[in-house]
CSV table of C-alpha atoms in Angstrom, one decimal:
chain,number,residue,atom,x,y,z
A,1,ALA,CA,165.8,-27.9,6.6
A,2,GLN,CA,168.0,-25.0,5.8
A,3,SER,CA,166.5,-23.0,3.0
A,4,VAL,CA,166.1,-19.5,1.3
A,5,THR,CA,162.7,-18.3,0.1
A,6,GLN,CA,162.2,-15.5,-2.2
A,7,LEU,CA,158.4,-15.1,-2.2
A,8,ASP,CA,158.2,-12.6,-5.0
A,9,SER,CA,159.3,-14.1,-8.5
A,10,GLN,CA,158.7,-10.6,-10.3
A,11,VAL,CA,158.5,-7.2,-9.0
A,12,PRO,CA,157.3,-4.5,-11.5
A,13,VAL,CA,158.1,-0.8,-10.4
A,14,PHE,CA,158.3,2.4,-11.9
A,15,GLU,CA,161.5,4.5,-12.4
A,16,GLU,CA,162.6,6.7,-9.3
A,17,ALA,CA,160.1,4.7,-7.2
A,18,PRO,CA,161.5,2.7,-4.1
A,19,VAL,CA,161.5,-1.0,-4.1
A,20,GLU,CA,162.0,-3.9,-1.6
A,21,LEU,CA,162.7,-7.5,-2.5
A,22,ARG,CA,161.9,-10.0,0.1
A,23,CYS,CA,164.2,-12.7,1.5
A,24,ASN,CA,163.5,-15.2,4.2
A,25,TYR,CA,165.8,-18.0,5.3
A,26,SER,CA,165.2,-21.0,7.4
A,27,SER,CA,168.0,-22.2,9.8
A,28,SER,CA,168.5,-23.3,13.5
A,29,VAL,CA,172.1,-21.6,13.3
A,30,SER,CA,173.7,-18.5,12.4
A,31,VAL,CA,174.1,-17.9,8.8
A,32,TYR,CA,175.9,-15.3,6.4
A,33,LEU,CA,173.6,-13.7,4.1
A,34,PHE,CA,174.1,-12.4,0.5
A,35,TRP,CA,172.3,-10.6,-2.3
A,36,TYR,CA,173.4,-11.2,-5.9
A,37,VAL,CA,172.2,-9.4,-9.1
A,38,GLN,CA,172.4,-11.0,-12.6
A,39,TYR,CA,172.0,-9.1,-15.6
A,40,PRO,CA,170.9,-11.0,-18.8
A,41,ASN,CA,173.5,-13.5,-20.2
A,42,GLN,CA,175.8,-12.6,-17.3
A,43,GLY,CA,177.1,-14.3,-14.2
A,44,LEU,CA,176.1,-13.3,-10.7
A,45,GLN,CA,177.6,-10.3,-9.1
A,46,LEU,CA,177.7,-9.4,-5.3
A,47,LEU,CA,175.6,-6.6,-4.2
A,48,LEU,CA,176.0,-6.9,-0.6
A,49,LYS,CA,176.8,-9.4,2.3
A,50,TYR,CA,175.9,-9.7,6.0
A,51,LEU,CA,178.6,-11.4,8.0
A,52,SER,CA,178.1,-10.0,11.5
A,53,GLY,CA,177.8,-6.5,13.2
A,54,SER,CA,175.4,-3.7,12.1
A,55,THR,CA,172.2,-5.2,10.8
A,56,LEU,CA,171.9,-2.6,8.1
A,57,VAL,CA,174.1,-3.4,5.2
A,58,LYS,CA,175.2,-1.1,2.2
A,59,GLY,CA,175.9,-2.4,-1.0
A,60,ILE,CA,176.8,-1.2,-4.5
A,61,ASN,CA,174.5,0.7,-6.7
A,62,GLY,CA,172.7,2.3,-4.0
A,63,PHE,CA,171.1,-1.0,-2.6
A,64,GLU,CA,171.1,-1.9,1.2
A,65,ALA,CA,169.6,-4.7,3.0
A,66,GLU,CA,168.6,-5.2,6.7
A,67,PHE,CA,169.0,-8.4,8.6
A,68,ASN,CA,166.4,-9.2,10.9
A,69,LYS,CA,167.1,-12.2,13.2
A,70,SER,CA,163.7,-12.5,14.7
A,71,GLN,CA,162.1,-12.5,11.4
A,72,THR,CA,164.8,-14.8,9.8
A,73,SER,CA,164.7,-12.0,6.8
A,74,PHE,CA,167.3,-10.2,4.8
A,75,HIS,CA,165.1,-7.8,2.7
A,76,LEU,CA,166.9,-5.6,-0.2
A,77,ARG,CA,165.8,-2.2,-0.6
A,78,LYS,CA,166.8,0.9,-2.9
A,79,PRO,CA,165.1,4.1,-2.4
A,80,SER,CA,165.0,5.2,-6.1
A,81,VAL,CA,165.3,2.7,-8.8
A,82,HIS,CA,166.6,3.3,-12.3
A,83,ILE,CA,165.8,1.4,-15.6
A,84,SER,CA,169.4,-0.1,-15.5
A,85,ASP,CA,168.3,-2.0,-12.1
A,86,THR,CA,166.1,-4.3,-14.4
A,87,ALA,CA,167.8,-7.6,-13.6
A,88,GLU,CA,167.3,-11.0,-11.5
A,89,TYR,CA,168.1,-10.7,-7.9
A,90,PHE,CA,169.2,-13.8,-5.9
A,91,CYS,CA,169.3,-14.0,-2.2
A,92,ALA,CA,171.7,-16.5,-0.7
A,93,ALA,CA,172.8,-17.7,2.6
A,94,ASP,CA,175.9,-19.7,3.8
A,95,PHE,CA,174.7,-22.3,6.4
A,96,GLY,CA,178.3,-23.4,7.3
A,97,ARG,CA,179.7,-20.5,9.2
A,98,HIS,CA,180.0,-22.6,12.1
A,99,THR,CA,181.8,-25.3,10.3
A,100,GLY,CA,183.7,-23.2,8.0
A,101,PHE,CA,182.1,-25.5,5.4
A,102,GLN,CA,181.1,-22.9,2.8
A,103,LYS,CA,178.0,-23.9,0.9
A,104,LEU,CA,175.9,-21.0,-0.5
A,105,VAL,CA,172.2,-21.9,-1.1
A,106,PHE,CA,170.4,-19.7,-3.2
A,107,GLY,CA,166.6,-18.6,-3.3
A,108,THR,CA,164.6,-18.9,-6.6
A,109,GLY,CA,165.4,-15.4,-7.6
A,110,THR,CA,163.3,-12.1,-8.1
A,111,ARG,CA,163.0,-10.4,-11.4
A,112,LEU,CA,162.7,-6.7,-11.0
A,113,LEU,CA,161.4,-4.8,-13.8
A,114,VAL,CA,161.6,-1.1,-13.8
A,115,SER,CA,159.7,0.8,-16.3
A,116,PRO,CA,159.7,4.6,-17.3
B,1,ASP,CA,189.0,-6.1,-11.8
B,2,ALA,CA,190.1,-9.7,-11.0
B,3,ARG,CA,187.7,-12.2,-12.9
B,4,VAL,CA,186.8,-15.7,-13.0
B,5,THR,CA,187.1,-16.9,-16.6
B,6,GLN,CA,185.1,-19.8,-17.9
B,7,THR,CA,185.5,-21.4,-21.3
B,8,PRO,CA,183.7,-22.1,-23.6
B,9,ARG,CA,180.9,-19.5,-23.2
B,10,HIS,CA,178.6,-21.5,-25.4
B,11,LYS,CA,178.7,-25.3,-26.4
B,12,VAL,CA,176.2,-27.2,-28.4
B,13,THR,CA,176.6,-30.8,-28.5
B,14,GLU,CA,174.9,-34.1,-29.5
B,15,MET,CA,173.7,-36.4,-26.9
B,16,GLY,CA,176.3,-38.9,-26.1
B,17,GLN,CA,179.1,-36.7,-26.4
B,18,GLU,CA,181.6,-35.6,-23.7
B,19,VAL,CA,181.7,-32.0,-22.6
B,20,THR,CA,184.3,-30.4,-20.8
B,21,MET,CA,184.0,-27.0,-19.1
B,22,ARG,CA,186.8,-24.8,-17.8
B,23,CYS,CA,187.4,-22.4,-15.2
B,24,GLN,CA,190.0,-20.3,-14.1
B,25,PRO,CA,189.5,-19.2,-10.7
B,26,ILE,CA,191.0,-15.7,-9.3
B,27,LEU,CA,194.4,-15.9,-8.4
B,28,GLY,CA,194.7,-16.5,-4.6
B,29,HIS,CA,191.3,-17.8,-4.3
B,30,ASN,CA,191.4,-21.2,-2.6
B,31,THR,CA,187.7,-21.9,-2.8
B,32,VAL,CA,186.1,-23.0,-6.0
B,33,PHE,CA,182.3,-24.0,-6.9
B,34,TRP,CA,180.7,-25.1,-9.7
B,35,TYR,CA,176.8,-24.2,-10.0
B,36,ARG,CA,174.1,-25.2,-12.5
B,37,GLN,CA,171.4,-22.8,-13.5
B,38,THR,CA,168.1,-24.0,-15.2
B,39,MET,CA,164.5,-22.4,-15.2
B,40,MET,CA,163.1,-25.2,-13.3
B,41,GLN,CA,165.6,-25.8,-10.7
B,42,GLY,CA,167.3,-22.5,-10.2
B,43,LEU,CA,170.9,-22.5,-9.0
B,44,GLU,CA,172.2,-25.9,-7.8
B,45,LEU,CA,175.6,-26.4,-6.1
B,46,LEU,CA,177.3,-29.3,-8.0
B,47,ALA,CA,180.8,-29.4,-6.6
B,48,TYR,CA,183.0,-27.5,-4.2
B,49,PHE,CA,186.7,-27.5,-3.8
B,50,ARG,CA,188.8,-25.9,-1.0
B,51,ASN,CA,192.8,-25.9,-1.8
B,52,ARG,CA,192.0,-28.2,-4.8
B,53,ALA,CA,190.5,-30.9,-2.8
B,54,PRO,CA,186.9,-31.8,-3.4
B,55,LEU,CA,185.0,-31.2,-0.2
B,56,ASP,CA,181.3,-31.7,-1.5
B,57,ASP,CA,180.0,-33.0,-4.8
B,58,SER,CA,176.8,-34.5,-3.5
B,59,GLY,CA,175.0,-32.3,-5.9
B,60,MET,CA,176.4,-33.9,-8.9
B,61,PRO,CA,175.0,-37.1,-10.7
B,62,LYS,CA,178.0,-39.3,-10.1
B,63,ASP,CA,177.5,-41.5,-13.1
B,64,ARG,CA,178.1,-39.0,-15.7
B,65,PHE,CA,179.6,-35.9,-13.9
B,66,SER,CA,183.1,-35.3,-12.8
B,67,ALA,CA,184.9,-32.4,-11.4
B,68,GLU,CA,188.7,-32.0,-10.9
B,69,MET,CA,191.3,-29.2,-10.0
B,70,PRO,CA,194.4,-30.4,-11.9
B,71,ASP,CA,196.2,-27.3,-10.5
B,72,ALA,CA,195.4,-23.9,-8.6
B,73,THR,CA,194.5,-22.1,-11.8
B,74,LEU,CA,192.2,-24.6,-13.3
B,75,ALA,CA,188.9,-26.4,-12.5
B,76,THR,CA,187.1,-28.6,-14.8
B,77,LEU,CA,183.6,-29.9,-15.1
B,78,LYS,CA,183.2,-33.1,-17.4
B,79,ILE,CA,180.0,-34.7,-18.5
B,80,GLN,CA,180.1,-38.0,-20.3
B,81,PRO,CA,178.0,-38.9,-21.8
B,82,SER,CA,175.9,-35.7,-22.1
B,83,GLU,CA,172.1,-35.9,-22.2
B,84,PRO,CA,169.5,-33.2,-23.2
B,85,ARG,CA,168.4,-32.9,-19.5
B,86,ASP,CA,172.0,-31.3,-18.8
B,87,SER,CA,171.2,-28.5,-21.0
B,88,ALA,CA,171.7,-25.5,-18.7
B,89,VAL,CA,174.2,-22.7,-17.8
B,90,TYR,CA,177.2,-23.8,-15.7
B,91,PHE,CA,178.8,-21.5,-13.5
B,92,CYS,CA,182.1,-21.4,-11.7
B,93,ALA,CA,182.8,-19.3,-8.6
B,94,SER,CA,185.8,-18.8,-6.6
B,95,GLY,CA,186.4,-17.0,-3.3
B,96,THR,CA,188.6,-17.5,-0.1
B,97,THR,CA,187.8,-18.8,3.4
B,98,GLU,CA,188.8,-15.4,4.9
B,99,ASN,CA,186.6,-13.2,2.6
B,100,TYR,CA,183.2,-14.4,2.0
B,101,GLY,CA,181.6,-13.1,-1.2
B,102,TYR,CA,182.2,-15.2,-4.1
B,103,THR,CA,183.0,-14.1,-7.7
B,104,PHE,CA,181.1,-15.8,-10.5
B,105,GLY,CA,182.3,-16.1,-13.9
B,106,SER,CA,180.2,-15.6,-16.8
B,107,GLY,CA,178.9,-19.1,-17.3
B,108,THR,CA,179.0,-21.8,-20.1
B,109,ARG,CA,175.6,-22.1,-21.8
B,110,LEU,CA,175.2,-25.8,-22.7
B,111,THR,CA,172.9,-27.2,-24.9
B,112,VAL,CA,172.7,-31.0,-25.6
B,113,VAL,CA,170.7,-31.8,-28.7
């Protein structure tokens, strides 16, 4: 079955520390991968996406993610977090890249809690 | 910045009433999605339109939910009759088939009492 797994429901971290949010997907075909951020009472904002090419993808707000095909992972990283990064982060995959049938499947989300 | 506009932002209604949520996708976007977000189920895809044609609504309870795109600037999601279990945040998102990375609206928070 095609699915996206975010194993960590919550990640607490201190300000200026590095962080990694984990995402794994399950698929027998190639996928497009995305990370979205959701601030309280807001919609989802695209952080970055992997479609093809370089496996290291840089996004907004200093975030980056690395696509690892052998591990079927797409972990999100930031070298130094800020209080303002506190939010819910969603990993998503589009399993329809070969059919053109776009259908984003989301993980359950990881709440990043940044404290002073 | 171009935005996806959803109305209303909040809706409280009584069980059994009809609810209509509206979405204005970004001009030029030919793909529109409706998602529902709850604590228990997370983000669920309800419906998916391309060039105004419904391509997938398998995630939608057919007996009470309906989704339409009467024109390229408006997508609607209706619930009739509404039930307390429909309480959730409903998001609309739009994009193009050429540029992946969908833009989400701010959502409609629906409470059915």
